[in-house]
Coordinates of C-alpha atoms and ligand atoms in Angstrom, one line a residue:
X1 CA 0.0 0.0 0.0
X2 CA 1.4 3.4 -0.9
X3 CA 2.2 5.7 2.0
X4 CA 1.2 9.4 1.7
X5 CA 4.5 11.2 2.5
X6 CA 3.1 14.7 1.9
X7 CA 3.7 17.0 4.8
X8 CA 0.6 17.5 6.9
X9 CA -0.4 20.1 9.6
X10 CA 1.0 19.1 13.0
X11 CA -1.3 17.1 15.1
X12 CA -3.4 19.2 17.5
X13 CA -5.1 18.1 20.7
X14 CA -8.4 19.9 20.1
X15 CA -11.6 18.9 18.4
X16 CA -13.8 21.7 17.1
X17 CA -17.4 21.8 18.2
X18 CA -19.9 20.9 15.4
X19 CA -21.0 24.1 13.7
X20 CA -24.7 24.6 13.6
X21 CA -25.0 28.3 12.5
X22 CA -26.0 29.9 9.2
X23 CA -24.2 28.5 6.2
X24 CA -21.2 30.3 4.7
X25 CA -23.3 31.4 1.7
X26 CA -26.0 32.8 4.0
X27 CA -23.4 34.7 6.0
X28 CA -21.9 36.1 2.8
X29 CA -25.3 37.2 1.4
X30 CA -26.2 38.9 4.7
X31 CA -22.8 40.5 4.7
X32 CA -23.4 41.9 1.3
X33 CA -26.8 43.1 2.3
X34 CA -26.1 44.6 5.7
X35 CA -22.4 45.5 6.1
X36 CA -20.6 48.4 4.6
X37 CA -19.0 47.3 1.4
X38 CA -15.9 49.0 2.6
X39 CA -15.3 46.1 5.0
X40 CA -13.0 44.0 3.1
X41 CA -12.4 40.2 3.0
X42 CA -9.4 38.2 2.0
X43 CA -9.5 35.5 -0.7
X44 CA -11.5 34.9 -3.9
X45 CA -13.9 32.8 -1.8
X46 CA -13.9 34.5 1.6
X47 CA -13.1 32.2 4.4
X48 CA -15.5 31.7 7.3
X49 CA -13.8 31.1 10.6
X50 CA -15.9 29.8 13.5
X51 CA -13.5 28.4 16.1
X52 CA -9.9 28.9 17.2
X53 CA -7.4 27.2 19.4
X54 CA -3.9 28.5 19.9
X55 CA -2.2 28.8 16.4
X56 CA -5.1 27.2 14.6
X57 CA -8.6 28.2 13.4
X58 CA -11.4 26.1 11.9
X59 CA -13.9 26.9 9.3
X60 CA -17.6 25.9 9.4
X61 CA -16.9 22.5 7.8
X62 CA -14.4 21.6 10.5
X63 CA -11.4 22.2 8.3
X64 CA -8.3 23.3 10.2
X65 CA -6.0 26.1 9.2
X66 CA -2.6 27.3 10.6
X67 CA -3.3 31.0 11.3
X68 CA 0.1 32.4 10.3
X69 CA -1.3 35.9 10.3
X70 CA -2.8 35.8 13.8
X71 CA -6.0 37.5 12.9
X72 CA -4.1 40.5 11.7
X73 CA -1.2 40.2 14.1
X74 CA -3.6 40.4 17.0
X75 CA -3.4 37.0 18.6
X76 CA -0.2 37.0 20.5
X77 CA -0.3 33.9 22.7
X78 CA -2.9 31.7 20.9
X79 CA -6.6 31.8 20.0
X80 CA -8.8 31.2 23.0
X81 CA -5.8 30.6 25.3
X82 CA -7.3 28.7 28.2
X83 CA -6.0 30.9 31.0
X84 CA -7.2 34.0 29.3
X85 CA -10.6 32.6 28.4
X86 CA -11.1 31.5 32.0
X87 CA -10.1 34.9 33.4
X88 CA -12.3 36.8 31.0
X89 CA -15.3 34.5 31.6
X90 CA -14.9 35.1 35.3
X91 CA -14.7 38.9 34.9
X92 CA -17.6 39.1 32.4
X93 CA -19.8 37.2 34.9
X94 CA -18.8 39.5 37.8
X95 CA -18.7 43.0 36.3
X96 CA -18.9 43.4 32.5
X97 CA -18.8 47.1 32.3
X98 CA -17.9 50.2 34.3
X99 CA -16.0 53.2 33.1
X100 CA -13.0 55.0 34.4
X101 CA -15.1 57.4 36.4
X102 CA -15.1 54.7 39.1
X103 CA -12.2 52.9 40.6
X104 CA -11.5 49.3 39.5
X105 CA -8.5 47.2 40.4
X106 CA -7.7 45.6 37.1
X107 CA -7.0 48.7 35.2
X108 CA -4.3 49.8 37.7
X109 CA -2.9 46.3 37.9
X110 CA -2.6 46.2 34.1
X111 CA -1.1 49.6 34.0
X112 CA 1.5 48.7 36.6
X113 CA 2.4 45.5 34.7
X114 CA 2.8 47.5 31.5
X115 CA 5.0 50.1 33.3
X116 CA 7.3 47.2 34.5
X117 CA 7.8 46.3 30.8
X118 CA 8.5 49.9 29.7
X119 CA 11.7 51.8 29.3
X120 CA 12.5 53.8 32.5
X121 CA 10.2 56.7 33.1
X122 CA 7.3 55.6 30.8
X123 CA 4.8 54.8 33.5
X124 CA 1.5 56.5 32.6
X125 CA -1.0 54.7 30.4
X126 CA -4.1 55.9 28.6
X127 CA -6.2 52.9 27.5
X128 CA -8.3 52.9 24.4
X129 CA -10.1 50.3 22.2
X130 CA -7.8 50.3 19.2
X131 CA -4.5 51.2 17.9
X132 CA -5.9 54.1 15.9
X133 CA -7.3 55.7 19.1
X134 CA -4.0 55.1 20.9
X135 CA -2.2 57.0 18.1
X136 CA -4.8 59.8 18.2
X137 CA -4.0 60.3 21.9
X138 CA -0.3 60.2 21.3
X139 CA -0.4 62.9 18.6
X140 CA -2.8 65.0 20.6
X141 CA -0.5 64.7 23.7
X142 CA 2.6 65.6 21.7
X143 CA 0.8 68.7 20.2
X144 CA -0.4 69.8 23.6
X145 CA 2.9 69.2 25.3
X146 CA 5.1 70.9 22.7
X147 CA 2.7 73.6 21.6
X148 CA 3.7 72.6 18.1
X149 CA 1.5 71.3 15.4
X150 CA 3.6 69.4 13.0
X151 CA 3.9 65.6 13.1
X152 CA 6.2 63.5 11.0
X153 CA 5.7 59.9 10.0
X154 CA 7.5 57.4 7.8
X155 CA 6.6 56.7 4.2
X156 CA 5.2 53.1 3.8
X157 CA 4.0 53.3 7.4
X158 CA 0.5 52.5 8.7
X159 CA -1.0 54.0 11.8
X160 CA -4.7 53.4 11.6
X161 CA -8.0 54.2 9.9
X162 CA -9.3 57.2 11.9
X163 CA -8.6 60.7 10.8
X164 CA -5.2 61.6 12.2
X165 CA -3.8 58.0 11.9
X166 CA -5.0 57.8 8.3
X167 CA -3.1 61.1 7.6
X168 CA 0.0 59.7 9.3
X169 CA -0.3 56.5 7.2
X170 CA 1.8 56.7 4.1
X171 CA 0.6 54.1 1.7
X172 CA -1.7 55.7 -0.7
X173 CA -3.9 52.6 -0.9
X174 CA -5.1 53.3 2.7
X175 CA -5.7 57.0 2.3
X176 CA -9.0 58.7 1.4
X177 CA -9.1 61.8 -0.6
X178 CA -11.5 63.5 1.8
X179 CA -9.3 63.0 4.8
X180 CA -7.3 66.2 4.5
X181 CA -5.7 66.5 8.0
X182 CA -3.1 69.1 8.0
X183 CA 0.4 69.5 9.6
X184 CA 1.4 66.0 8.9
X185 CA 4.5 65.2 6.8
X186 CA 6.3 62.1 5.7
X187 CA 10.0 61.2 5.6
X188 CA 11.8 58.2 4.1
X189 CA 11.6 54.9 5.8
X190 CA 14.7 52.7 6.1
X191 CA 13.6 50.5 3.2
X192 CA 16.9 49.4 1.8
X193 CA 15.5 47.0 -0.7
X194 CA 13.8 49.9 -2.4
X195 CA 16.2 52.7 -1.5
X196 CA 14.7 55.9 -2.8
X197 CA 18.2 57.2 -3.6
X198 CA 19.3 54.0 -5.2
X199 CA 22.1 53.7 -2.7
X200 CA 23.4 50.8 -0.7
X201 CA 23.9 50.3 3.0
X202 CA 26.3 51.2 4.7
X203 CA 28.0 53.4 2.1
X204 CA 24.7 55.3 1.8
X205 CA 25.5 56.9 5.2
X206 CA 21.8 56.6 6.1
X207 CA 20.7 59.3 3.8
X208 CA 17.1 58.2 4.2
X209 CA 17.3 58.8 8.0
X210 CA 18.9 62.2 7.6
X211 CA 16.1 63.3 5.2
X212 CA 13.9 64.0 8.2
X213 CA 16.0 67.2 8.7
X214 CA 15.0 68.4 5.2
X215 CA 11.4 67.7 5.9
X216 CA 11.5 69.7 9.1
X217 CA 13.4 72.6 7.5
X218 CA 11.4 72.8 4.3
X219 CA 7.9 71.9 5.4
X220 CA 7.5 73.1 9.0
X221 CA 8.3 76.2 11.0
X222 CA 11.4 74.4 12.3
X223 CA 9.8 73.2 15.5
X224 CA 7.7 70.2 15.5
X225 CA 5.4 68.3 17.8
X226 CA 6.5 64.7 17.1
X227 CA 7.7 61.9 15.0
X228 CA 5.9 58.6 14.9
X229 CA 7.3 55.4 13.4
X230 CA 6.8 51.7 13.5
X231 CA 10.2 50.2 14.5
X232 CA 9.5 47.5 11.9
X233 CA 6.8 48.4 9.5
X234 CA 3.9 46.0 9.6
X235 CA 1.3 46.7 7.0
X236 CA 4.2 48.1 4.9
X237 CA 5.6 44.5 4.7
X238 CA 8.0 43.9 7.6
X239 CA 10.3 46.7 6.4
X240 CA 13.2 46.5 8.8
X241 CA 15.6 49.5 8.8
X242 CA 19.3 49.5 9.3
X243 CA 20.4 49.5 13.0
X244 CA 21.3 53.2 13.1
X245 CA 18.1 54.5 11.3
X246 CA 16.0 55.3 14.3
X247 CA 18.8 56.7 16.4
X248 CA 19.5 59.3 13.7
X249 CA 15.9 60.2 13.2
X250 CA 15.1 60.5 17.0
X251 CA 18.2 62.8 17.4
X252 CA 17.1 65.1 14.7
X253 CA 13.5 65.2 15.8
X254 CA 14.5 66.0 19.4
X255 CA 16.8 68.8 18.1
X256 CA 13.7 70.4 16.6
X257 CA 11.6 70.1 19.8
X258 CA 9.7 67.0 18.8
X259 CA 8.7 64.0 20.9
X260 CA 9.4 60.5 19.6
X261 CA 6.6 58.0 19.4
X262 CA 7.1 54.3 18.8
X263 CA 4.1 52.6 17.3
X264 CA 4.4 49.1 18.8
X265 CA 0.9 48.0 17.7
X266 CA 2.4 45.1 15.7
X267 CA 6.0 44.8 16.8
X268 CA 5.5 44.8 20.6
X269 CA 5.1 42.1 23.2
X270 CA 8.1 40.0 22.3
X271 CA 7.2 39.5 18.7
X272 CA 10.6 40.5 17.3
X273 CA 12.3 37.9 19.6
X274 CA 15.3 39.5 21.2
X275 CA 13.4 42.3 22.9
X276 CA 10.0 42.9 24.4
X277 CA 9.6 46.1 22.3
X278 CA 10.6 46.3 18.7
X279 CA 12.2 49.8 19.1
X280 CA 14.7 48.2 21.5
X281 CA 16.2 46.4 18.5
X282 CA 17.4 49.9 17.5
X283 CA 18.7 51.0 20.8
X284 CA 16.4 54.0 21.1
X285 CA 14.1 55.2 23.9
X286 CA 10.8 56.8 22.8
X287 CA 8.9 59.4 24.7
X288 CA 5.6 57.6 24.0
X289 CA 4.7 54.0 23.0
X290 CA 1.4 53.2 21.4
X291 CA 0.1 49.6 21.5
X292 CA -2.9 47.5 20.4
X293 CA -3.5 44.1 18.7
X294 CA -1.2 41.7 20.6
X295 CA -1.5 43.6 23.9
X296 CA -4.8 41.8 24.5
X297 CA -4.6 38.6 22.4
X298 CA -7.6 39.7 20.4
X299 CA -9.4 42.0 22.8
X300 CA -10.5 45.4 21.5
X301 CA -7.8 47.1 23.4
X302 CA -5.2 49.8 22.8
X303 CA -2.9 51.9 24.9
X304 CA -0.6 54.9 24.9
X305 CA 2.1 54.9 27.6
X306 CA 4.3 58.0 28.3
X307 CA 6.1 59.8 31.1
X308 CA 4.4 61.4 34.0
X309 CA 5.3 64.8 32.7
X310 CA 3.9 64.4 29.2
X311 CA 0.8 62.6 30.5
X312 CA -0.1 65.8 32.5
X313 CA -1.3 67.5 29.3
X314 CA -4.4 65.2 29.1
X315 CA -5.6 67.3 32.1
X316 CA -5.7 70.4 29.9
X317 CA -9.3 69.7 28.9
X318 CA -11.9 67.1 29.6
X319 CA -11.2 63.9 27.8
X320 CA -13.1 60.6 28.1
X321 CA -13.2 57.2 26.4
X322 CA -16.3 55.3 27.3
X323 CA -15.0 51.8 26.8
X324 CA -11.2 52.5 27.1
X325 CA -10.1 50.7 30.3
X326 CA -13.2 48.6 30.8
X327 CA -12.8 45.6 33.1
X328 CA -13.2 42.9 30.6
X329 CA -10.5 44.3 28.2
X330 CA -8.3 45.1 31.1
X331 CA -8.6 41.5 32.4
X332 CA -7.8 40.1 29.0
X333 CA -4.8 42.4 28.6
X334 CA -3.4 41.6 32.0
X335 CA -3.8 37.9 31.5
X336 CA -2.1 38.2 28.1
X337 CA 0.9 39.9 29.6
X338 CA 1.1 37.2 32.3
X339 CA 1.0 34.4 29.7
X340 CA 3.7 36.1 27.6
X341 CA 5.9 35.8 30.7
X342 CA 4.8 32.5 32.1
X343 CA 5.1 30.6 28.8
X344 CA 8.3 32.2 27.6
X345 CA 6.5 33.5 24.5
X346 CA 9.2 36.0 23.6
X347 CA 11.8 33.3 23.6
X348 CA 9.6 31.1 21.4
X349 CA 9.2 34.0 19.0
X350 CA 13.0 34.3 18.9
X351 CA 13.7 30.6 18.4
X352 CA 10.9 29.6 16.1
X353 CA 11.2 32.9 14.2
X354 CA 14.9 32.4 13.6
X355 CA 14.3 28.9 12.4
X356 CA 11.5 30.1 10.1
X357 CA 13.4 33.0 8.7
X358 CA 16.4 30.7 7.9
X359 CA 14.1 28.3 6.1
X360 CA 12.5 31.2 4.1
X361 CA 16.0 32.4 3.2
X362 CA 16.7 28.9 1.9
X363 CA 13.6 29.2 -0.2
X364 CA 14.9 32.5 -1.6
X365 CA 17.9 30.6 -3.0
X366 CA 15.5 28.3 -4.9
X367 CA 12.7 30.6 -6.0
X368 CA 13.4 33.7 -8.1
X369 CA 10.1 35.2 -7.1
X370 CA 11.5 35.9 -3.7
X371 CA 13.3 39.3 -3.8
X372 CA 13.9 39.7 -0.1
X373 CA 13.2 37.9 3.2
X374 CA 13.2 40.3 6.1
X375 CA 12.0 41.0 9.7
X376 CA 12.8 39.7 13.1
X377 CA 11.4 37.0 15.3
X378 CA 7.9 36.2 14.3
X379 CA 7.4 39.4 12.3
X380 CA 8.5 38.3 8.9
X381 CA 8.0 39.5 5.4
X382 CA 8.8 37.9 2.0
X383 CA 8.8 40.4 -0.8
X384 CA 7.9 38.9 -4.2
X385 CA 9.3 40.4 -7.4
X386 CA 9.0 39.4 -11.1
X387 CA 12.6 40.3 -11.8
X388 CA 15.4 40.4 -9.3
X389 CA 17.1 43.4 -11.0
X390 CA 14.1 45.6 -11.8
X391 CA 12.3 44.5 -8.6
X392 CA 9.0 44.7 -10.4
X393 CA 6.5 43.9 -7.7
X394 CA 4.8 40.5 -8.1
X395 CA 1.4 41.7 -7.0
X396 CA -0.9 39.2 -8.6
X397 CA 1.6 36.4 -7.7
X398 CA 1.4 37.4 -4.0
X399 CA -2.4 37.1 -4.1
X400 CA -2.0 33.8 -5.9
X401 CA 0.4 32.5 -3.2
X402 CA -2.2 33.4 -0.5
X403 CA -4.9 31.5 -2.3
X404 CA -2.8 28.4 -2.8
X405 CA -1.5 28.5 0.8
X406 CA -5.1 28.7 2.0
X407 CA -5.9 25.6 -0.1
X408 CA -3.1 23.9 1.8
X409 CA -4.4 25.0 5.2
X410 CA -2.2 28.0 5.8
X411 CA -3.4 31.6 6.3
X412 CA -0.9 34.3 5.7
X413 CA -1.2 38.0 5.0
X414 CA 0.2 40.4 2.4
X415 CA 1.2 44.0 2.5
X416 CA 3.4 46.8 1.1
X417 CA 2.4 49.5 -1.2
X418 CA 2.0 47.0 -4.1
X419 CA 0.6 44.2 -2.0
X420 CA 3.5 42.1 -3.1
X421 CA 5.0 41.2 0.3
X422 CA 3.8 38.1 2.1
X423 CA 3.3 38.8 5.8
X424 CA 4.0 36.0 8.2
X425 CA 3.1 37.0 11.8
X426 CA 1.6 34.0 13.5
X427 CA 0.5 33.6 17.1
X428 CA 3.8 33.5 19.0
X429 CA 3.0 30.0 20.3
X430 CA 3.9 28.7 16.8
X431 CA 6.0 25.5 16.8
X432 CA 9.0 24.6 14.6
X433 CA 6.7 21.8 13.1
X434 CA 4.2 24.5 12.2
X435 CA 6.9 26.6 10.7
X436 CA 8.3 23.6 8.7
X437 CA 4.8 22.9 7.3
X438 CA 4.4 26.5 6.3
X439 CA 7.7 26.5 4.5
X440 CA 7.0 23.2 2.8
X441 CA 3.7 24.5 1.5
X442 CA 5.2 27.8 0.4
X443 CA 7.9 25.9 -1.5
X444 CA 5.2 23.9 -3.3
X445 CA 3.2 27.0 -4.1
X446 CA 6.1 29.0 -5.4
X447 CA 7.2 26.0 -7.6
X448 CA 3.7 25.8 -9.1
X449 CA 3.5 29.6 -9.7
X450 CA 7.0 29.8 -11.2
X451 CA 6.3 26.9 -13.5
X452 CA 3.4 28.8 -15.0
X453 CA 5.1 32.1 -15.2
X454 CA 7.7 32.9 -17.8
X455 CA 8.2 36.5 -16.7
X456 CA 10.1 35.7 -13.6
X457 CA 13.8 36.1 -14.3
X458 CA 17.0 36.0 -12.5
X459 CA 18.1 39.4 -13.9
Ligands
PLP1 C1 1.3 49.7 13.3 C2 -0.2 49.9 13.4 N1 -0.6 51.0 14.1 C3 -1.9 51.3 14.3 C4 -2.9 50.4 13.7 C5 -4.3 50.7 13.9 O1 -4.8 49.8 14.8 P1 -6.4 49.5 14.9 O2 -6.8 48.8 13.6 O3 -6.6 48.7 16.1 O4 -7.1 50.9 15.0 C6 -2.5 49.3 13.1 C7 -3.4 48.3 12.5 O5 -3.2 47.5 11.7 C8 -1.1 49.0 12.9 O6 -0.6 48.0 12.2

């Protein structure tokens, strides 16, 4: 009898509940009828996900998928992590809602735990329901604190979908014409693979980082409120700058009166492996850190943490966030931080991430479609190009890779201005076996696509 030697998803000790809800087609039809068409789905045939356990999710037919995109980088320690579920259940049954106008223990316990993880001096947190709101508070605080208006962000960055974060975002695909927020400027990111000057690191002398000085001198009155940047760009496709990039930018920003904000919405909480915060990879200390996604393992939770001094400005006027700091989200956030420590999640991100990145780099030697593999820990990107010399973005191929990976039971994301970078940012409980399965499937998929594609050349 022939044995099937094809790799399969690692065994999991979890059986999904039978699904008895509306069919996928019914859900899709209702969605078309009742949801804003602006709410996008992935895949030609949108996937319905009805159950999750750690790094896996199940569709309504009981089929299992490796969730190598973690929702969208939101599941830090695993879907429905048992400890977190238990704590949230207990809290929801005891007190589901109160606001910050009353005292509650969990919000302060969570803030204390967060402060323990922060660089020295960053002790004061403002909790929100999303990363966009956290960034709104950060920019507002910087403007109040400095008395300056101008904020600078990085090209290819993403900071959210509300007004100011959308203006900070610098990928045209995510910007609406009608969102004309002023006093926001963009400087170059440390995107060496597509260097805007056509230079090479390190002989470039970090021209991209120094450009922030030109932006300040030409586009602002010379004194600015702040700079905000993702230490590794998430939506932009795991763009990882050279070591010195952020140090140079932070120095110039501070010389011009600005505060430095690290958007850790995707890179925080150990995801990049060596450090708890992704900015620590660059040896810089921000004045404010904004967070969301992985902070709450899927809870609608965001935060901005800053110094006592800067935080004082939020007393300038009345400010309130009805659901920010609610006991259920706080419980989920606190339990998530505990699990990250108890289960050595950061160490796992380092070990499995290093293993996975090395395997992806091996694939790069084999597949001409892979222009660059980048990122740290479990925040990885694989940029696909049609030609290694011209670096023509392989946009439709990236979409095709996603479809074919899904057929093989692996969910990944894509990003970058051209949507040609595969984004691999799984729950940080990913195992080496999961990583090996993912790479084996990507190898198969790229082989298939390259076989049918004459345009991909070595250059
Ligand atoms: C780096 C970064 N900042 C901010 C946000 C906005 O977060 P939210 O979607 O929770 O508003 C995102 C979302 O993807 C993000 O990736």
